[in-house]
PDB file of C-alpha atoms in Angstrom:
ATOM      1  CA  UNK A   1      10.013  58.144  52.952  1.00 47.00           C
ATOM      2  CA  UNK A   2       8.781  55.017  51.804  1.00 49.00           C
ATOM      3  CA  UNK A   3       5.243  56.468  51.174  1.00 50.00           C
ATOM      4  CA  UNK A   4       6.859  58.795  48.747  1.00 51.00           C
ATOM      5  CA  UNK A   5       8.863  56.170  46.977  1.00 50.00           C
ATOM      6  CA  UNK A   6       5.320  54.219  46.762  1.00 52.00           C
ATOM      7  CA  UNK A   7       4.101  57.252  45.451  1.00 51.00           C
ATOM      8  CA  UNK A   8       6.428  57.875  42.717  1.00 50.00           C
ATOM      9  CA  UNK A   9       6.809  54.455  41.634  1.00 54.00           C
ATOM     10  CA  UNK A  10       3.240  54.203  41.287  1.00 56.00           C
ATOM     11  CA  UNK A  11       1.923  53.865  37.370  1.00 54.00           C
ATOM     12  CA  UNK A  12      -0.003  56.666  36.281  1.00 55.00           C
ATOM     13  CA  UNK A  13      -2.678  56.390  33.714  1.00 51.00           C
ATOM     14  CA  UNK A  14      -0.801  57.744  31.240  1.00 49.00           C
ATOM     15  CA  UNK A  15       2.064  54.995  31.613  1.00 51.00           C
ATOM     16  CA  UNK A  16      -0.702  52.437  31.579  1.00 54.00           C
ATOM     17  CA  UNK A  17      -2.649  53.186  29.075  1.00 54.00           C
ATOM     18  CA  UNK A  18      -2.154  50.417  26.283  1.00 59.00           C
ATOM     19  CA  UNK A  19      -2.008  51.925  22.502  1.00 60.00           C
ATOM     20  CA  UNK A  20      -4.441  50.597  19.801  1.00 61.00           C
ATOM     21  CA  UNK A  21      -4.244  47.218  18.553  1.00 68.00           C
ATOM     22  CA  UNK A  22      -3.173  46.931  14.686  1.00 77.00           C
ATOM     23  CA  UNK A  23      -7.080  46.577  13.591  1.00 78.00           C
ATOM     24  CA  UNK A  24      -8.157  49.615  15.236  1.00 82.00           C
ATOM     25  CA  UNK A  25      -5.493  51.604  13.751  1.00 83.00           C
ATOM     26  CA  UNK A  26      -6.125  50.292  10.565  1.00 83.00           C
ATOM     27  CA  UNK A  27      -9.673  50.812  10.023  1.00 81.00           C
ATOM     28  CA  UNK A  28      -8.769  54.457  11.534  1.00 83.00           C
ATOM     29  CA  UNK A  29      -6.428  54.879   8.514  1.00 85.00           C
ATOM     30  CA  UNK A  30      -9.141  53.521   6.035  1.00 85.00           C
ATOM     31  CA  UNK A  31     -12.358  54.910   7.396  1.00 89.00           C
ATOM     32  CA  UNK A  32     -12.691  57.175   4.432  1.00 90.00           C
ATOM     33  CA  UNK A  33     -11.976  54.844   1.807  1.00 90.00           C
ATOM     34  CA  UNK A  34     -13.914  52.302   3.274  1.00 90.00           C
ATOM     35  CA  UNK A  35     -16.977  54.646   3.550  1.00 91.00           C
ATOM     36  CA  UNK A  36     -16.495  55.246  -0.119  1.00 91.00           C
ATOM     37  CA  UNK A  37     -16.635  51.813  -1.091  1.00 92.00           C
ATOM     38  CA  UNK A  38     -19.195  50.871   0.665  1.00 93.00           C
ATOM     39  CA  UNK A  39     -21.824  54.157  -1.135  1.00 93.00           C
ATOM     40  CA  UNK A  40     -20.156  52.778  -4.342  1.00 90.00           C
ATOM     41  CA  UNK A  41     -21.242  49.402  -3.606  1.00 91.00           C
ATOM     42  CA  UNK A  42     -24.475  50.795  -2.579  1.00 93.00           C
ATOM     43  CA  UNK A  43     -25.127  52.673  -5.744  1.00 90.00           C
ATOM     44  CA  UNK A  44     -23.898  49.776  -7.866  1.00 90.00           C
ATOM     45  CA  UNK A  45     -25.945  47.014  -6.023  1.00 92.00           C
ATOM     46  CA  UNK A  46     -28.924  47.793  -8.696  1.00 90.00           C
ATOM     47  CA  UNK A  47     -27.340  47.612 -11.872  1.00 90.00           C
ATOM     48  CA  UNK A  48     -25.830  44.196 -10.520  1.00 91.00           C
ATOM     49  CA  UNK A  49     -29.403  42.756  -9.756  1.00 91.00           C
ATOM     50  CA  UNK A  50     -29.895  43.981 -13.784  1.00 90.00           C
ATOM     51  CA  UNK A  51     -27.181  42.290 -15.110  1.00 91.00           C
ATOM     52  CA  UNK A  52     -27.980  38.623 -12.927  1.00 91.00           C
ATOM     53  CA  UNK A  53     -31.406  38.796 -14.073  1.00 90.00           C
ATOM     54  CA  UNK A  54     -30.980  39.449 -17.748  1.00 90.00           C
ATOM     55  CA  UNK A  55     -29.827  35.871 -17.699  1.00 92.00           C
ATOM     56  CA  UNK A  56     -33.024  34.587 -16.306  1.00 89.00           C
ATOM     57  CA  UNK A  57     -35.628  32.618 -17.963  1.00 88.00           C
ATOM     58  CA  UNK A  58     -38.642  33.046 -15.889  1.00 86.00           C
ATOM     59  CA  UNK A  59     -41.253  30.720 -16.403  1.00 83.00           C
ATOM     60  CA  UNK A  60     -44.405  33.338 -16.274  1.00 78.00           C
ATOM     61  CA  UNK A  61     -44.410  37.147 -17.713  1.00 78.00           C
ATOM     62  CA  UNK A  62     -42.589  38.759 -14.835  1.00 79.00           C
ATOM     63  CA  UNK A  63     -38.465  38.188 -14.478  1.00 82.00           C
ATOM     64  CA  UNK A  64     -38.706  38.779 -10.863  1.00 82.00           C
ATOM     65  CA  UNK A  65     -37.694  35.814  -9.593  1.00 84.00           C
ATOM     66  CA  UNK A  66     -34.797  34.049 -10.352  1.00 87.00           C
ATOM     67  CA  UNK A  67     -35.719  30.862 -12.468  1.00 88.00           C
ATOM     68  CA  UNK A  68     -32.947  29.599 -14.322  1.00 89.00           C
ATOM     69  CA  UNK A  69     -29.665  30.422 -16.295  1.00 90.00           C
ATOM     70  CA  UNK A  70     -30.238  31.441 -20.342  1.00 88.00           C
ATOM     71  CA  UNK A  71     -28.717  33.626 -23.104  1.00 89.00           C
ATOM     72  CA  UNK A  72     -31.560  33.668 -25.077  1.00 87.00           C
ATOM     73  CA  UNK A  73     -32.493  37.163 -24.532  1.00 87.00           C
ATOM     74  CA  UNK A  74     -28.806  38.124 -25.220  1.00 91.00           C
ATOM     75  CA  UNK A  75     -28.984  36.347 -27.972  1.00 89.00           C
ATOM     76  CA  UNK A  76     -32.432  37.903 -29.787  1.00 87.00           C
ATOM     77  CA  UNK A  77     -32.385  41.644 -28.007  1.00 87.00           C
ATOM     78  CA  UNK A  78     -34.933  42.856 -29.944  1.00 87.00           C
ATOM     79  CA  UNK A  79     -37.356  40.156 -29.291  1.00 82.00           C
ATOM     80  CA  UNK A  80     -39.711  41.719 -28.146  1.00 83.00           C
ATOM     81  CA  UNK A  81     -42.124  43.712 -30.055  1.00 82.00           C
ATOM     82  CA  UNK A  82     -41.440  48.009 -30.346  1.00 85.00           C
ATOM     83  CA  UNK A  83     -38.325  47.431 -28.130  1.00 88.00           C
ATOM     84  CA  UNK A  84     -35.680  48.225 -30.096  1.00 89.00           C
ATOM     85  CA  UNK A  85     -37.783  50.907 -32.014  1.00 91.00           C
ATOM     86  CA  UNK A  86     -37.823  53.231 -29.225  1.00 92.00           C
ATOM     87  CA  UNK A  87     -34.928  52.576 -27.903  1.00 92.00           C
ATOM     88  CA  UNK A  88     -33.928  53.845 -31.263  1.00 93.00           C
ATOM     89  CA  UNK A  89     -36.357  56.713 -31.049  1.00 94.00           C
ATOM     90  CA  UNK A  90     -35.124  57.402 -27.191  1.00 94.00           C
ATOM     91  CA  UNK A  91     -31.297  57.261 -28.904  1.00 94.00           C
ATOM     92  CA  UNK A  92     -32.466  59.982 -31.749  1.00 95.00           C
ATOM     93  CA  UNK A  93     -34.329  61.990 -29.292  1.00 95.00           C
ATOM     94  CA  UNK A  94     -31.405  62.057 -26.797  1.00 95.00           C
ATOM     95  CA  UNK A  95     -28.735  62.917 -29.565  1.00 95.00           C
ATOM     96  CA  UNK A  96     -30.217  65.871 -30.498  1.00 96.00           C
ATOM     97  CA  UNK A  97     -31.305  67.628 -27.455  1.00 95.00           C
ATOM     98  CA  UNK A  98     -28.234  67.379 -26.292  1.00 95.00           C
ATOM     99  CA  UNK A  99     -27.009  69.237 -29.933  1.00 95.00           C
ATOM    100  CA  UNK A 100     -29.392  71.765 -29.651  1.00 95.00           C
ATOM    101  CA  UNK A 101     -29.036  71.913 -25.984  1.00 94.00           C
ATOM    102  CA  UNK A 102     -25.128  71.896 -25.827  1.00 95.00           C
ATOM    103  CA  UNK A 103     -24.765  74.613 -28.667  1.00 94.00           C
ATOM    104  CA  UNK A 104     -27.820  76.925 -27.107  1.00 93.00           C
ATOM    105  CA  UNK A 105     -26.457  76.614 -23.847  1.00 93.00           C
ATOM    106  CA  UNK A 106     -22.279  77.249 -24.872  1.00 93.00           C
ATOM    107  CA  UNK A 107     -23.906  79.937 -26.284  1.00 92.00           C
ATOM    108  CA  UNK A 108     -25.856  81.286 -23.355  1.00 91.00           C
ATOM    109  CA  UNK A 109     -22.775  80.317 -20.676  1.00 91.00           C
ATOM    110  CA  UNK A 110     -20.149  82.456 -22.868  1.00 90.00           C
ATOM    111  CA  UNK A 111     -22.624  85.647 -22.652  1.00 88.00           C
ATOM    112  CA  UNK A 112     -23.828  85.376 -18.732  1.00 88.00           C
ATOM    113  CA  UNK A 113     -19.985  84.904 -17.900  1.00 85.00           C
ATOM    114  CA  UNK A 114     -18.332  87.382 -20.592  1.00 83.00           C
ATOM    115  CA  UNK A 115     -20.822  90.181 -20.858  1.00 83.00           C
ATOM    116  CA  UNK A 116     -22.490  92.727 -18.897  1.00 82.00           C
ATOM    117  CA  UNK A 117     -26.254  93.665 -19.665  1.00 81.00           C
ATOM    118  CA  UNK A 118     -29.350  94.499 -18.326  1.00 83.00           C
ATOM    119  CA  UNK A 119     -31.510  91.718 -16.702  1.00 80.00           C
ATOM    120  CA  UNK A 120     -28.044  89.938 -16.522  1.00 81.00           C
ATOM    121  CA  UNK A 121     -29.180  88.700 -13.500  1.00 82.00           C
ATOM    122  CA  UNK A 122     -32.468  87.697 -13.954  1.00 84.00           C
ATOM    123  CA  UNK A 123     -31.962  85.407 -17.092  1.00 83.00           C
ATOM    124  CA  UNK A 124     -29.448  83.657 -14.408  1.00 82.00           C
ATOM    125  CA  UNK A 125     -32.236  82.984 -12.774  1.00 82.00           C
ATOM    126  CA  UNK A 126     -34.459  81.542 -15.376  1.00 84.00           C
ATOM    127  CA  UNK A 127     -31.270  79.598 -16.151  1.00 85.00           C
ATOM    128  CA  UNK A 128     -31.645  77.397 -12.896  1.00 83.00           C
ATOM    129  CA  UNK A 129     -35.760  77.592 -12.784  1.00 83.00           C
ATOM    130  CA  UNK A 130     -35.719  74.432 -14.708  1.00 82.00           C
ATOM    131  CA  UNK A 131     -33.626  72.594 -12.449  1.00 84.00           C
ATOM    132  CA  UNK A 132     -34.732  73.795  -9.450  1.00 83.00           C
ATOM    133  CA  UNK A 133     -38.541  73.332  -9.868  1.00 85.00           C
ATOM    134  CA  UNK A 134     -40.244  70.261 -10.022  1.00 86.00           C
ATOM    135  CA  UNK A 135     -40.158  68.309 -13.456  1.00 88.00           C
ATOM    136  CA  UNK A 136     -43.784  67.310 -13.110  1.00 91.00           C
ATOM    137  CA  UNK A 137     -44.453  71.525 -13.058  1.00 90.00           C
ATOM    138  CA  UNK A 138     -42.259  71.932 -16.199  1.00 90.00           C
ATOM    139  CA  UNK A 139     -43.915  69.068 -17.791  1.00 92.00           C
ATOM    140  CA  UNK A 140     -47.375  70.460 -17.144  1.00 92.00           C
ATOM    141  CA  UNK A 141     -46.809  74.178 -18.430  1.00 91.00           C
ATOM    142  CA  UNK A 142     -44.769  72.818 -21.601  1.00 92.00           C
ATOM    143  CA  UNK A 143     -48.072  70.808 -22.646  1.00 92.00           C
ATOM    144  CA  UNK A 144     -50.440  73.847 -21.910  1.00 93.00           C
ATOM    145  CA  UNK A 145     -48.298  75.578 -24.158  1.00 92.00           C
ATOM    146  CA  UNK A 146     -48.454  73.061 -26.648  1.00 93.00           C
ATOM    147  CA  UNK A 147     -52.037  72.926 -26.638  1.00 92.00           C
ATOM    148  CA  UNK A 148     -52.659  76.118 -26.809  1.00 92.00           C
ATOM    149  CA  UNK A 149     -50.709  76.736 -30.262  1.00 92.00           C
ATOM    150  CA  UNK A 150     -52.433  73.727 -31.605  1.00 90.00           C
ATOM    151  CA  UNK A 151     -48.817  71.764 -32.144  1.00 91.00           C
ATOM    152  CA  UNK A 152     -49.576  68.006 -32.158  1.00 92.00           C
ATOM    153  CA  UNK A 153     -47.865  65.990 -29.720  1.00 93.00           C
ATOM    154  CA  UNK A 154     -45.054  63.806 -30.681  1.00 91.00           C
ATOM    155  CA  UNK A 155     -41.785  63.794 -31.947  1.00 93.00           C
ATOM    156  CA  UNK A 156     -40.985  67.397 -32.306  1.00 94.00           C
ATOM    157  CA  UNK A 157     -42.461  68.190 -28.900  1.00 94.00           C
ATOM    158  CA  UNK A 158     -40.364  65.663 -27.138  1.00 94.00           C
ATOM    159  CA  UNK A 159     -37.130  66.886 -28.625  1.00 94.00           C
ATOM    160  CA  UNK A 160     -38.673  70.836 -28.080  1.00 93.00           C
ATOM    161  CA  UNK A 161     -39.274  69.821 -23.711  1.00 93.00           C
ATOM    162  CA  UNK A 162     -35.972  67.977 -23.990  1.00 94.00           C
ATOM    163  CA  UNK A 163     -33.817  70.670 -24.860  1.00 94.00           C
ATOM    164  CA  UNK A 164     -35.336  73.333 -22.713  1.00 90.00           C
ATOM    165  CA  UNK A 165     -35.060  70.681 -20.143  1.00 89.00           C
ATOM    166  CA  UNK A 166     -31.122  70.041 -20.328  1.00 92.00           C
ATOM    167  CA  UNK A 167     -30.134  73.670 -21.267  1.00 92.00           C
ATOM    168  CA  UNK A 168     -29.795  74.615 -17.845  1.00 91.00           C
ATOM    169  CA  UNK A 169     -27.421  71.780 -17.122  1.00 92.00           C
ATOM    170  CA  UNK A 170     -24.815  72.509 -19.483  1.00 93.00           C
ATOM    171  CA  UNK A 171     -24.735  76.404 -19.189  1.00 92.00           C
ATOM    172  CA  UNK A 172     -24.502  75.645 -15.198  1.00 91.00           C
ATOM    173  CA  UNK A 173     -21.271  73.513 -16.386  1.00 91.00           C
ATOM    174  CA  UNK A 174     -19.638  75.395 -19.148  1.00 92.00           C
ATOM    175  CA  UNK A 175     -19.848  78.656 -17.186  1.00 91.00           C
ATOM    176  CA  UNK A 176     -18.509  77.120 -14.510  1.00 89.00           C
ATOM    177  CA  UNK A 177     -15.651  76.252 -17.003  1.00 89.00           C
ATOM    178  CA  UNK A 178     -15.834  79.449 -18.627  1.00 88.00           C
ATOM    179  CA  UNK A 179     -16.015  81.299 -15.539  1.00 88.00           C
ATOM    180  CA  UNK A 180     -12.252  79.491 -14.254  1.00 86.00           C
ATOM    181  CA  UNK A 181     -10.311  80.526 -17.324  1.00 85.00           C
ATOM    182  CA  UNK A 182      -7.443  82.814 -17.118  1.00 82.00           C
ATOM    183  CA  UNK A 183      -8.356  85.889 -19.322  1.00 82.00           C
ATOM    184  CA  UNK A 184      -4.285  86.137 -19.856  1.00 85.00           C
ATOM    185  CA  UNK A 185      -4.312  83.390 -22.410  1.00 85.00           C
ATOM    186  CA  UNK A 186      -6.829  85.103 -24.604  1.00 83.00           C
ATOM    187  CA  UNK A 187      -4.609  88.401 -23.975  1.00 83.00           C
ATOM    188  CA  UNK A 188      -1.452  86.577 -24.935  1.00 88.00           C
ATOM    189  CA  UNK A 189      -2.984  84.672 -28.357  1.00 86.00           C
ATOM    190  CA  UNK A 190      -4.135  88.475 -29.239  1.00 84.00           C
ATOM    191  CA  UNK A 191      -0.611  90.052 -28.785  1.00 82.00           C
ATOM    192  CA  UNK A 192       0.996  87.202 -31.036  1.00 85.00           C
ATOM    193  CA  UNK A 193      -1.241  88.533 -33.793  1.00 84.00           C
ATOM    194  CA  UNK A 194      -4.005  85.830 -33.651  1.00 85.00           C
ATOM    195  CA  UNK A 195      -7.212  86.524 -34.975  1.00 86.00           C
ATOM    196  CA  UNK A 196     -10.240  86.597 -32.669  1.00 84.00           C
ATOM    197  CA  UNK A 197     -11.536  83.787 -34.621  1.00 87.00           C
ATOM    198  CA  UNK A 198      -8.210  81.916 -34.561  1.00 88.00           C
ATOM    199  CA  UNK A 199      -8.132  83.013 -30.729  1.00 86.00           C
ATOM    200  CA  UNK A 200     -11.678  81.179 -30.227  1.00 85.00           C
ATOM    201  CA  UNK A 201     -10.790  77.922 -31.941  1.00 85.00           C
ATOM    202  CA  UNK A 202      -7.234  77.477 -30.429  1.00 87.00           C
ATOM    203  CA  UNK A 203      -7.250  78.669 -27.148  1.00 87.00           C
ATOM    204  CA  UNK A 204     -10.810  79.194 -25.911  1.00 87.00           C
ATOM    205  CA  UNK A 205     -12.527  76.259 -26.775  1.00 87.00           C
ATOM    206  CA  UNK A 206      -9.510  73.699 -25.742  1.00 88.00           C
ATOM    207  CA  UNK A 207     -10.028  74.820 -22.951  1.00 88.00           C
ATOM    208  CA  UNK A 208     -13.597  75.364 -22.376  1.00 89.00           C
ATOM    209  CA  UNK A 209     -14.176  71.401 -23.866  1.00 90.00           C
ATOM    210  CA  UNK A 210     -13.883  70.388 -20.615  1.00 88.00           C
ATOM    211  CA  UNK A 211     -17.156  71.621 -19.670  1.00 90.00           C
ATOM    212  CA  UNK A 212     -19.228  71.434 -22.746  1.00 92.00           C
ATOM    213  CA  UNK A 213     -18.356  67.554 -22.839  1.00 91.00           C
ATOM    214  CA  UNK A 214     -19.913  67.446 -19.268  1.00 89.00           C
ATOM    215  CA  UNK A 215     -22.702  69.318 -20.252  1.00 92.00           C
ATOM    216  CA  UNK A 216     -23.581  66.923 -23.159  1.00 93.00           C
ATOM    217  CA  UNK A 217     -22.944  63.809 -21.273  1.00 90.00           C
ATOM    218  CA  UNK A 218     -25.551  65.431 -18.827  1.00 91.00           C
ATOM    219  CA  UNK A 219     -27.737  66.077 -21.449  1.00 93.00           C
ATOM    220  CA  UNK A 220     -28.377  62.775 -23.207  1.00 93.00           C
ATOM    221  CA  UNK A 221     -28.452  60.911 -20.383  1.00 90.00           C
ATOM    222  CA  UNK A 222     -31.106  63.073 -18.830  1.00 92.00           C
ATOM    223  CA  UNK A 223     -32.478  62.785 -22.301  1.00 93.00           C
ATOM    224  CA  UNK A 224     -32.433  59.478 -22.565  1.00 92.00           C
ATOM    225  CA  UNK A 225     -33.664  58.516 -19.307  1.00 88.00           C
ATOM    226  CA  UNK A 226     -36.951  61.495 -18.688  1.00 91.00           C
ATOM    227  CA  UNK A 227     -39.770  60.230 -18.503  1.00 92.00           C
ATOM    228  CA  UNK A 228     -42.327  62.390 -16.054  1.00 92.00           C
ATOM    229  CA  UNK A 229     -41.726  65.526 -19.217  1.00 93.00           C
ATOM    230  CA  UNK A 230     -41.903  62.892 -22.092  1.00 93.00           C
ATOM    231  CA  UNK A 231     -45.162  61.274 -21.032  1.00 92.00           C
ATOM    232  CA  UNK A 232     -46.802  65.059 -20.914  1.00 93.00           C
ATOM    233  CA  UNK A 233     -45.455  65.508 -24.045  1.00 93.00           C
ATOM    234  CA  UNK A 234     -45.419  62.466 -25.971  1.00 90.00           C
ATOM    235  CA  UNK A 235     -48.263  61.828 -27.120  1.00 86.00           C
ATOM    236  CA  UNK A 236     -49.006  58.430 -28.969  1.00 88.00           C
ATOM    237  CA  UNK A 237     -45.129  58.305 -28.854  1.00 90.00           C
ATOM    238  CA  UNK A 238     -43.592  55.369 -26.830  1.00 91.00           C
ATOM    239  CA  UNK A 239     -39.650  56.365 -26.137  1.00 93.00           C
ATOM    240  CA  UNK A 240     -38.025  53.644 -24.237  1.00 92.00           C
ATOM    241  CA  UNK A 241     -38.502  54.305 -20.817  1.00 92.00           C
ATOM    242  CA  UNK A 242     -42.403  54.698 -21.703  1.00 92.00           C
ATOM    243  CA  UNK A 243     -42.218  51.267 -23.015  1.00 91.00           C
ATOM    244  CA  UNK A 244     -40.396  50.082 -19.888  1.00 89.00           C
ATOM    245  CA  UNK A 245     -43.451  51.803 -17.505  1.00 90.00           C
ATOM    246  CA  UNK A 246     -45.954  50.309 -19.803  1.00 86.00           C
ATOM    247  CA  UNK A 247     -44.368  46.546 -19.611  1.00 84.00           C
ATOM    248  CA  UNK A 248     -43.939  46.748 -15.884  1.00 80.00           C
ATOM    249  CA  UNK A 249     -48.024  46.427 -15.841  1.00 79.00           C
ATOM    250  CA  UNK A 250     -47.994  43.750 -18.043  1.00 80.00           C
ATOM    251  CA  UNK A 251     -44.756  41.477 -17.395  1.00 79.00           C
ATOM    252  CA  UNK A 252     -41.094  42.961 -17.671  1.00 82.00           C
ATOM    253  CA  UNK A 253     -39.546  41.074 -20.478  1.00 87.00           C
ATOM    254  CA  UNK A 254     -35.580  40.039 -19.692  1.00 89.00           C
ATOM    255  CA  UNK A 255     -34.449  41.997 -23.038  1.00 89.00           C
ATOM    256  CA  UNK A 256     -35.283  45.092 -20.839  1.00 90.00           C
ATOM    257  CA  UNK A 257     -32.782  44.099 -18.425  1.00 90.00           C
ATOM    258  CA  UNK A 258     -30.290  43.406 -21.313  1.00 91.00           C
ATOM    259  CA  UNK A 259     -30.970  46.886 -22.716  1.00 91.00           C
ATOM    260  CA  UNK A 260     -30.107  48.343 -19.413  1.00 89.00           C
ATOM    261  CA  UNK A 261     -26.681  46.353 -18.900  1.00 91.00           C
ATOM    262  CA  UNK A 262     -25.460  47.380 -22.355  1.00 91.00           C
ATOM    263  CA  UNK A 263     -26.258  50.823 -22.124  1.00 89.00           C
ATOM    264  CA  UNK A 264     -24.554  50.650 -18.063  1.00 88.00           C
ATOM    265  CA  UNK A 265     -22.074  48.932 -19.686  1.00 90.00           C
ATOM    266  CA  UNK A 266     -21.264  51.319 -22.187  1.00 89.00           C
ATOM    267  CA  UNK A 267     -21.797  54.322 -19.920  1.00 85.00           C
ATOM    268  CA  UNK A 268     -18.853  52.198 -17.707  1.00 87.00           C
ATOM    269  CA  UNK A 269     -16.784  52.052 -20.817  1.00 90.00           C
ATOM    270  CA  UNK A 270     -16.457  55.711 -21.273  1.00 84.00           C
ATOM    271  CA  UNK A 271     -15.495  56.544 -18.364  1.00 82.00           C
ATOM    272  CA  UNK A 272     -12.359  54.477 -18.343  1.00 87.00           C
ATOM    273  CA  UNK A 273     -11.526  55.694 -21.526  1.00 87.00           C
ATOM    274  CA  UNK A 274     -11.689  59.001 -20.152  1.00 80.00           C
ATOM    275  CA  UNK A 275     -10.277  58.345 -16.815  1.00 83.00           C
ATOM    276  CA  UNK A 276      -7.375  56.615 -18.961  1.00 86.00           C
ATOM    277  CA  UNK A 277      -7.011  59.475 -21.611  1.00 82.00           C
ATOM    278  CA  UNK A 278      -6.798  62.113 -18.924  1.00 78.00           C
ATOM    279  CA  UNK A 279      -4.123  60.351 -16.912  1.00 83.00           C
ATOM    280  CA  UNK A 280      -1.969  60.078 -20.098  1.00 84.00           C
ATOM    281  CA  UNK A 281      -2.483  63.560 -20.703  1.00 80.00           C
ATOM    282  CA  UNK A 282      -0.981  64.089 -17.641  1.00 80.00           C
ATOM    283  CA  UNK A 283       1.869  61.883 -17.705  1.00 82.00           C
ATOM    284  CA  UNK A 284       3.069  63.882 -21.416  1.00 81.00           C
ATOM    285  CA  UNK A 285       2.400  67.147 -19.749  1.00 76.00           C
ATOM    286  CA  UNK A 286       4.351  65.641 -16.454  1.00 79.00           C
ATOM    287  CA  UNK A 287       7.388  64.386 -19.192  1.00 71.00           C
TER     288      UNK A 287
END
């Protein structure tokens, strides 16, 4: 008898078993968002480094090593000599491929997603060749081709590489878009007697903008940023990451590192605007 009682007064493992302490459950709630802060962090840590060091004044050619504390290349940008001129050029360049690119390609998207016709499937996958090969490839052939028909190297053949090289991006993201859209709508505007014009300008493309922004955004800052396809292609033309490749050989001024805050900077700015536009929008549609 008083084995059993022993027995079934014992405490099991279950009954002892303490639960977790307040930081363990914590951190269990938060792994996730902590794990996102942390890659944002990471992916951030660069553009910080940028931004300290375009106050440096560095005593020799390289801004490498932090020196001391100045605005002066805040102050005079353009300082240095051909900066700002193709930055400008890289700003031109970028704006329109991504017009040509973002018209050709809204173009392109409507027909793979609305149509049927032959080789339908094969021009989808020319459509994602460009993205999925190499750019160093792409780079290559577009220069053999530009040889070949005697073009001169330069301007045109920049902005030409350019906007074969983005038109894959947006038609992968407005036929995405495209692709998602209730065919109803379309149905409904054409019931209430609207015109298939009037039909494309007040119901289709509301709601395909979406996508085509993306695709543009994508566009000039892939644009903006190429370099392996520009220096095939460029010629004697310096675009401003050229200039940036050529004065890491010789000493990085700080205006480059002001150049790249401003346009991070900028790039930041939009997408609060946007991120603060689309939660209005959903706060009247919410009302």
């Amino acid at each position: 008898m008083a084995a059993t009682e022993t027995t079934a007064t014992r405490p099991t493992a279950a009954t002892t078993a303490r639960p977790p302490g307040k930081p363990l459950r914590w951190l269990r709630r938060n792994i996730v968002v902590i794990a996102g802060l942390c890659t944002l962090g990471y992916l951030i840590l660069p553009n910080v480094i940028v931004l300290v060091f375009s106050f440096n004044k560095p005593n020799g050619r390289f801004n490498y090593q932090w020196q001391r504390f100045s605005t002066d290349a805040w102050a005079d940008p353009c300082g240095v000599a051909d900066l700002c001129g193709s930055l400008g050029l890289s700003l031109q360049i970028a704006l329109w491929a991504t017009l040509g690119a973002t018209a050709l390609g809204t173009m392109i998207a409507f027909a793979l997603a609305r149509y049927r016709f032959r080789a339908r499937s094969s021009v989808n996958t020319l459509i994602f060749l460009p993205m999925a090969m190499p750019e160093v490839v792409m780079a290559a052939s577009l220069a053999t081709l530009f040889l070949n028909m005697g073009i001169q190297f330069g301007f045109w053949t920049i902005l030409i590489a350019h906007i074969m090289f983005c038109l894959s991006f947006v038609v992968t993201a407005v036929k995405a878009r495209v692709m998602s859209m209730d065919p109803r709508l379309e149905q409904a505007a054409q019931d209430l007697y609207a015109s298939p014009v009037q039909t494309f300008l007040r119901v289709t493309l509301p709601i395909a903008a979406p996508g085509i922004a993306a695709g543009a955004l994508l566009s000039f800052a892939l644009s903006f940023d190429d370099f392996i396809i520009t220096n095939f292609n460029a010629g004697s033309t310096v675009t401003f990451p050229m200039f940036v490749w050529g004065s890491a050989q010789r000493g990085t001024p700080v205006q480059i590192n002001v150049i790249g805050t401003a346009m991070f900077l900028v790039a930041v700015l939009c997408v609060v605007v946007g991120q603060l536009a689309g939660n209005r929008r959903n706060r009247r549609k919410r009302s």
